[in-house]
C-alpha positions as a Python dict, from the first residue, in 0.01 Angstrom:
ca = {
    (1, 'X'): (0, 0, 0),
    (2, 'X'): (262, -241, 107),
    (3, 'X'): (492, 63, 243),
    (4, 'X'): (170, 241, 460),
    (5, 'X'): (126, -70, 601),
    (6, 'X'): (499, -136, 718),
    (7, 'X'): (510, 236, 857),
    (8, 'X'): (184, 144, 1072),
    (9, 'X'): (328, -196, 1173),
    (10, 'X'): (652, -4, 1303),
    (11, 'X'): (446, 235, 1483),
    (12, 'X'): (284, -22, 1625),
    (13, 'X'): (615, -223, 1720),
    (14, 'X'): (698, 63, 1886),
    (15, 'X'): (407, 137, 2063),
    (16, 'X'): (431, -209, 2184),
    (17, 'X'): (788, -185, 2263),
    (18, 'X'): (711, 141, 2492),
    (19, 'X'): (469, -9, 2669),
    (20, 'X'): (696, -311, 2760),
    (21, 'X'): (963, -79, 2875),
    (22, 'X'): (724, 88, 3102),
    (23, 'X'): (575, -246, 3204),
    (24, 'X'): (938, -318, 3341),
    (25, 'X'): (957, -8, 3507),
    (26, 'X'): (652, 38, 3705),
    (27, 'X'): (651, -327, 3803),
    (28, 'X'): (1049, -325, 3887),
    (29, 'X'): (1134, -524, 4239),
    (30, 'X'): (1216, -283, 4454),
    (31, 'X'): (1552, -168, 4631),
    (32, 'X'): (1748, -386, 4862),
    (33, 'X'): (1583, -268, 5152),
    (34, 'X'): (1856, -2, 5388),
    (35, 'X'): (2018, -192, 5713),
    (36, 'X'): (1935, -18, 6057),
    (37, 'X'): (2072, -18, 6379),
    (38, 'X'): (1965, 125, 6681),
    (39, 'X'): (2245, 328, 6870),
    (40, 'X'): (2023, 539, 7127),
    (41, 'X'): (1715, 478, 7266),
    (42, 'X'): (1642, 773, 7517),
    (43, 'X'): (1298, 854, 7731),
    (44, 'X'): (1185, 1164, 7851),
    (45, 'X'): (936, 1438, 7945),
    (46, 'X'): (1016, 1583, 7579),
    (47, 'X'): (1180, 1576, 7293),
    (48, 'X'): (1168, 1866, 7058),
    (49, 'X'): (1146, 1831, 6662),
    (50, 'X'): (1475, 1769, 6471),
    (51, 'X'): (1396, 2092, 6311),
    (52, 'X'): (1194, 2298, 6522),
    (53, 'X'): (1179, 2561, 6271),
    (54, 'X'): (1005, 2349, 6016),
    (55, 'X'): (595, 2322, 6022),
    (56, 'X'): (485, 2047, 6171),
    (57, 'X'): (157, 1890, 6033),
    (58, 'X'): (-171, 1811, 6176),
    (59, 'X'): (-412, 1688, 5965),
    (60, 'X'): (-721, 1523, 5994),
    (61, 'X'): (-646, 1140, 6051),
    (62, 'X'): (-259, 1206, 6068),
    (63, 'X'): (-105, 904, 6244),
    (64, 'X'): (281, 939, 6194),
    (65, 'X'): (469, 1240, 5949),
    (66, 'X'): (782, 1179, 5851),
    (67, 'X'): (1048, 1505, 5723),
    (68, 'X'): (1418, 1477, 5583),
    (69, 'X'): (1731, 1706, 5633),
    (70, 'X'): (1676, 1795, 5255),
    (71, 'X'): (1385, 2047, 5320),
    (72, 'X'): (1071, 2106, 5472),
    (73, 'X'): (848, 1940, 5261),
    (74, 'X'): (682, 1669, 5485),
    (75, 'X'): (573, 1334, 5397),
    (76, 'X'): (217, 1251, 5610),
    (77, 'X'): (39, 933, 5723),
    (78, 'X'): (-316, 963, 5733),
    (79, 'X'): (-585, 692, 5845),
    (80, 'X'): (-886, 594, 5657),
    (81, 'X'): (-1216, 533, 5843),
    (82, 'X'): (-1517, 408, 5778),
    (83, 'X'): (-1813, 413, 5996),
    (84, 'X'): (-1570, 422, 6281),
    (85, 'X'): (-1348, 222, 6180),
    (86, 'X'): (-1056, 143, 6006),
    (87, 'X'): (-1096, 102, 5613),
    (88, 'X'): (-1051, -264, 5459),
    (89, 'X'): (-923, -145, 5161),
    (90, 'X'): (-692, 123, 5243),
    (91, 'X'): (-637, 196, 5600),
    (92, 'X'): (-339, 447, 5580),
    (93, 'X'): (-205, 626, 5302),
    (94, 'X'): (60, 868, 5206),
    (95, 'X'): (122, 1194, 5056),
    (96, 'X'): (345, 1497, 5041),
    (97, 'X'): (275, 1850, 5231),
    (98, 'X'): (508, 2049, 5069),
    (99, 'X'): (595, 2307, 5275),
    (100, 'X'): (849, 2462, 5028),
    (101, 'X'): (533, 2540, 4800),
    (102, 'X'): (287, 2714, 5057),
    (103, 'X'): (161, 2345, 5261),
    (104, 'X'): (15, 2239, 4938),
    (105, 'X'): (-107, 1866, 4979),
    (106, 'X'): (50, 1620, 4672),
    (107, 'X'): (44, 1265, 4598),
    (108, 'X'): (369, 1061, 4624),
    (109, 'X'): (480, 988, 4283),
    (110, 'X'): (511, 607, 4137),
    (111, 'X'): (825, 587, 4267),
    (112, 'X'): (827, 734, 4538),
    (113, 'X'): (538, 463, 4627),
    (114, 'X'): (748, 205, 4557),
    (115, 'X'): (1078, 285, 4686),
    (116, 'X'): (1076, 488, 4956),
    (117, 'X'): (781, 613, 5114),
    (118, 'X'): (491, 387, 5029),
    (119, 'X'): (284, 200, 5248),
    (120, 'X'): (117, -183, 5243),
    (121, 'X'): (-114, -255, 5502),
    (122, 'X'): (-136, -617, 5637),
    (123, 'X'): (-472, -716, 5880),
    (124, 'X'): (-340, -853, 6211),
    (125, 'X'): (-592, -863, 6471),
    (126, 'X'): (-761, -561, 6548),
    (127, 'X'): (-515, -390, 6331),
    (128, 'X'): (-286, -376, 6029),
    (129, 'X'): (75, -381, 6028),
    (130, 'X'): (254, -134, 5812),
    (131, 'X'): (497, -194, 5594),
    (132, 'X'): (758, 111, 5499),
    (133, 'X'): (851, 88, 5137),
    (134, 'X'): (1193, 233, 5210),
    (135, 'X'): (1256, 79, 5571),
    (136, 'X'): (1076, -271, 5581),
    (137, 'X'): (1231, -378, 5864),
    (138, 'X'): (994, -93, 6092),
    (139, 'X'): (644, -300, 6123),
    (140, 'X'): (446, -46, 6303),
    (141, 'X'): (70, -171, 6375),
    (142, 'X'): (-188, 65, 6266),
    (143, 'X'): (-513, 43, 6530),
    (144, 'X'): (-753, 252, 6747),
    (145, 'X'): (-691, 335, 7093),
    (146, 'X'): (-893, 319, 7367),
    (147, 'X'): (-1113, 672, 7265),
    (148, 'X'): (-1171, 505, 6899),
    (149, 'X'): (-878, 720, 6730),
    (150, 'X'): (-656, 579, 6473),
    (151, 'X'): (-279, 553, 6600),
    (152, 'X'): (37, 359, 6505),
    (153, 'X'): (199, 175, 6748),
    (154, 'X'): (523, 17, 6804),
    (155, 'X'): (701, -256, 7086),
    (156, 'X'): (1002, -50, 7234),
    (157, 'X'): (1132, -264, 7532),
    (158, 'X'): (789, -417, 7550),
    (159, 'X'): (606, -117, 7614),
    (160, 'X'): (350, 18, 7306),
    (161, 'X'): (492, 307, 7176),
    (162, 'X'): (241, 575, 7019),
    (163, 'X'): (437, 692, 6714),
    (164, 'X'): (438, 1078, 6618),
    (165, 'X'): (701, 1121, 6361),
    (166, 'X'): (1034, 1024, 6203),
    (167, 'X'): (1341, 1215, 6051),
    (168, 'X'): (1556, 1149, 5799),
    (169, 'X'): (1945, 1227, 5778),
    (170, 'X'): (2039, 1222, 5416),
    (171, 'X'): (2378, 1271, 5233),
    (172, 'X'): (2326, 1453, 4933),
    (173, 'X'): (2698, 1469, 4795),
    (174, 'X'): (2635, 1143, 4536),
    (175, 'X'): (2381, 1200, 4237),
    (176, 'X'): (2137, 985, 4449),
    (177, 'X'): (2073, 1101, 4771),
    (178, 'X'): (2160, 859, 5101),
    (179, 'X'): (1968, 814, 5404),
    (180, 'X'): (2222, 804, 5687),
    (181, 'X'): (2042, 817, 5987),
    (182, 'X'): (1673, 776, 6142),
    (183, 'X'): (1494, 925, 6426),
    (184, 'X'): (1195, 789, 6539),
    (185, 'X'): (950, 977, 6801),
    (186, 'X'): (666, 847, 6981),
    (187, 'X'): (506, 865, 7378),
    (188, 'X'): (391, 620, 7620),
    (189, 'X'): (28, 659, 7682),
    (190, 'X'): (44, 528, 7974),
    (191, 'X'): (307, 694, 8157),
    (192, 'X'): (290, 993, 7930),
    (193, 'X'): (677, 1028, 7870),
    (194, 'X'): (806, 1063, 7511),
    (195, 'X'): (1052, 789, 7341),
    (196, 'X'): (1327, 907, 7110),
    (197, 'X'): (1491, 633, 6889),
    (198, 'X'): (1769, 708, 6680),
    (199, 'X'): (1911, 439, 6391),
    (200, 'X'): (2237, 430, 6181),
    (201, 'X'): (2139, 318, 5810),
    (202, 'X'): (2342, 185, 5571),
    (203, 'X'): (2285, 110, 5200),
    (204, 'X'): (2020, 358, 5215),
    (205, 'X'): (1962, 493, 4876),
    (206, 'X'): (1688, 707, 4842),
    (207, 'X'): (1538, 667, 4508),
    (208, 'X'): (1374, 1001, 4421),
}
């Protein structure tokens, strides 16, 4: 009797001791955040893709999409609305298109929440600003434009910048892949040309 009830107490012990370990994990602080710097800022009547011969998405309630030099499969920001307007409770989330696997929509992983392409939502205003899980230093603000349709927005020069989408330059020659350099896209509603930003990152480990 006395043995059958050590053996349960060690399964139990290690139940226990499993769950801590994933307690650790999931609730981990995450990475240093990567440095940026801006080294171009250019305007103009258009911009093309970083890789034009990669899908683009357009889904319903896409504000921003955001694709790495590893392959095609896209990461997309989508709005939530709610009787025309923003949801309180989750205003923009993420998920995967993976392109590589026929455009099939899949959630971001736990990680991947966390550490790199993740999203927290902050109510300013009439809108929220967005924090990047990966790049916390961009604080977009996600809010309707004049027509009622969800956009994100950023201050370039003092002008509100309509974002469209962002690129990442990794270096995949480590076991964890870097993120090297940024591009950021977006247009000027108002004068209708197109902004290209690029950024030099450092200390940009990708966790994935």
């Amino acid at each position: 009797m006395t043995g059958k009830m050590d053996s349960q107490n060690r399964r139990s012990g290690l139940k226990f001791s499993a769950l801590l370990v994933w307690l650790c994990l999931a609730y981990a602080p995450p990475a240093v955040a990567a440095d940026l710097r801006v080294i171009a800022h250019q305007t103009g009547a258009y911009f093309a893709p970083a890789r034009p011969d990669w899908p683009q998405p357009a889904d319903q309630g896409q504000v921003f999409y955001l694709q790495r030099s590893m392959n095609a499969n896209t990461v997309v920001y989508s709005a939530h609305m709610q009787a025309g307007a923003l949801d309180q409770a989750t205003p923009l989330h993420a998920y995967w298109r993976r392109f590589n696997d026929g455009g099939e929509v899949k959630p971001l992983k736990p990680f991947e929440r966390r550490l790199a392409y993740g999203v927290r939502a902050r109510k300013q205003g009439d809108g929220y600003v967005i924090r990047f899980a990966g790049l916390p230093q961009l604080r977009p603000v996600l809010r309707l434009d004049k027509s009622g349709k969800p956009a994100l927005w950023a201050d370039y020069g003092g002008r509100q910048i309509r974002l469209i989408s962002g690129y990442l330059e990794l270096d995949e020659t480590g076991m964890i892949p870097r993120v090297t350099g940024l591009r950021i896209h977006g247009m000027d509603p108002i004068t209708g040309r197109q902004h290209l930003v690029t950024f030099a990152v450092s200390d940009g480990v990708l966790k994935q």
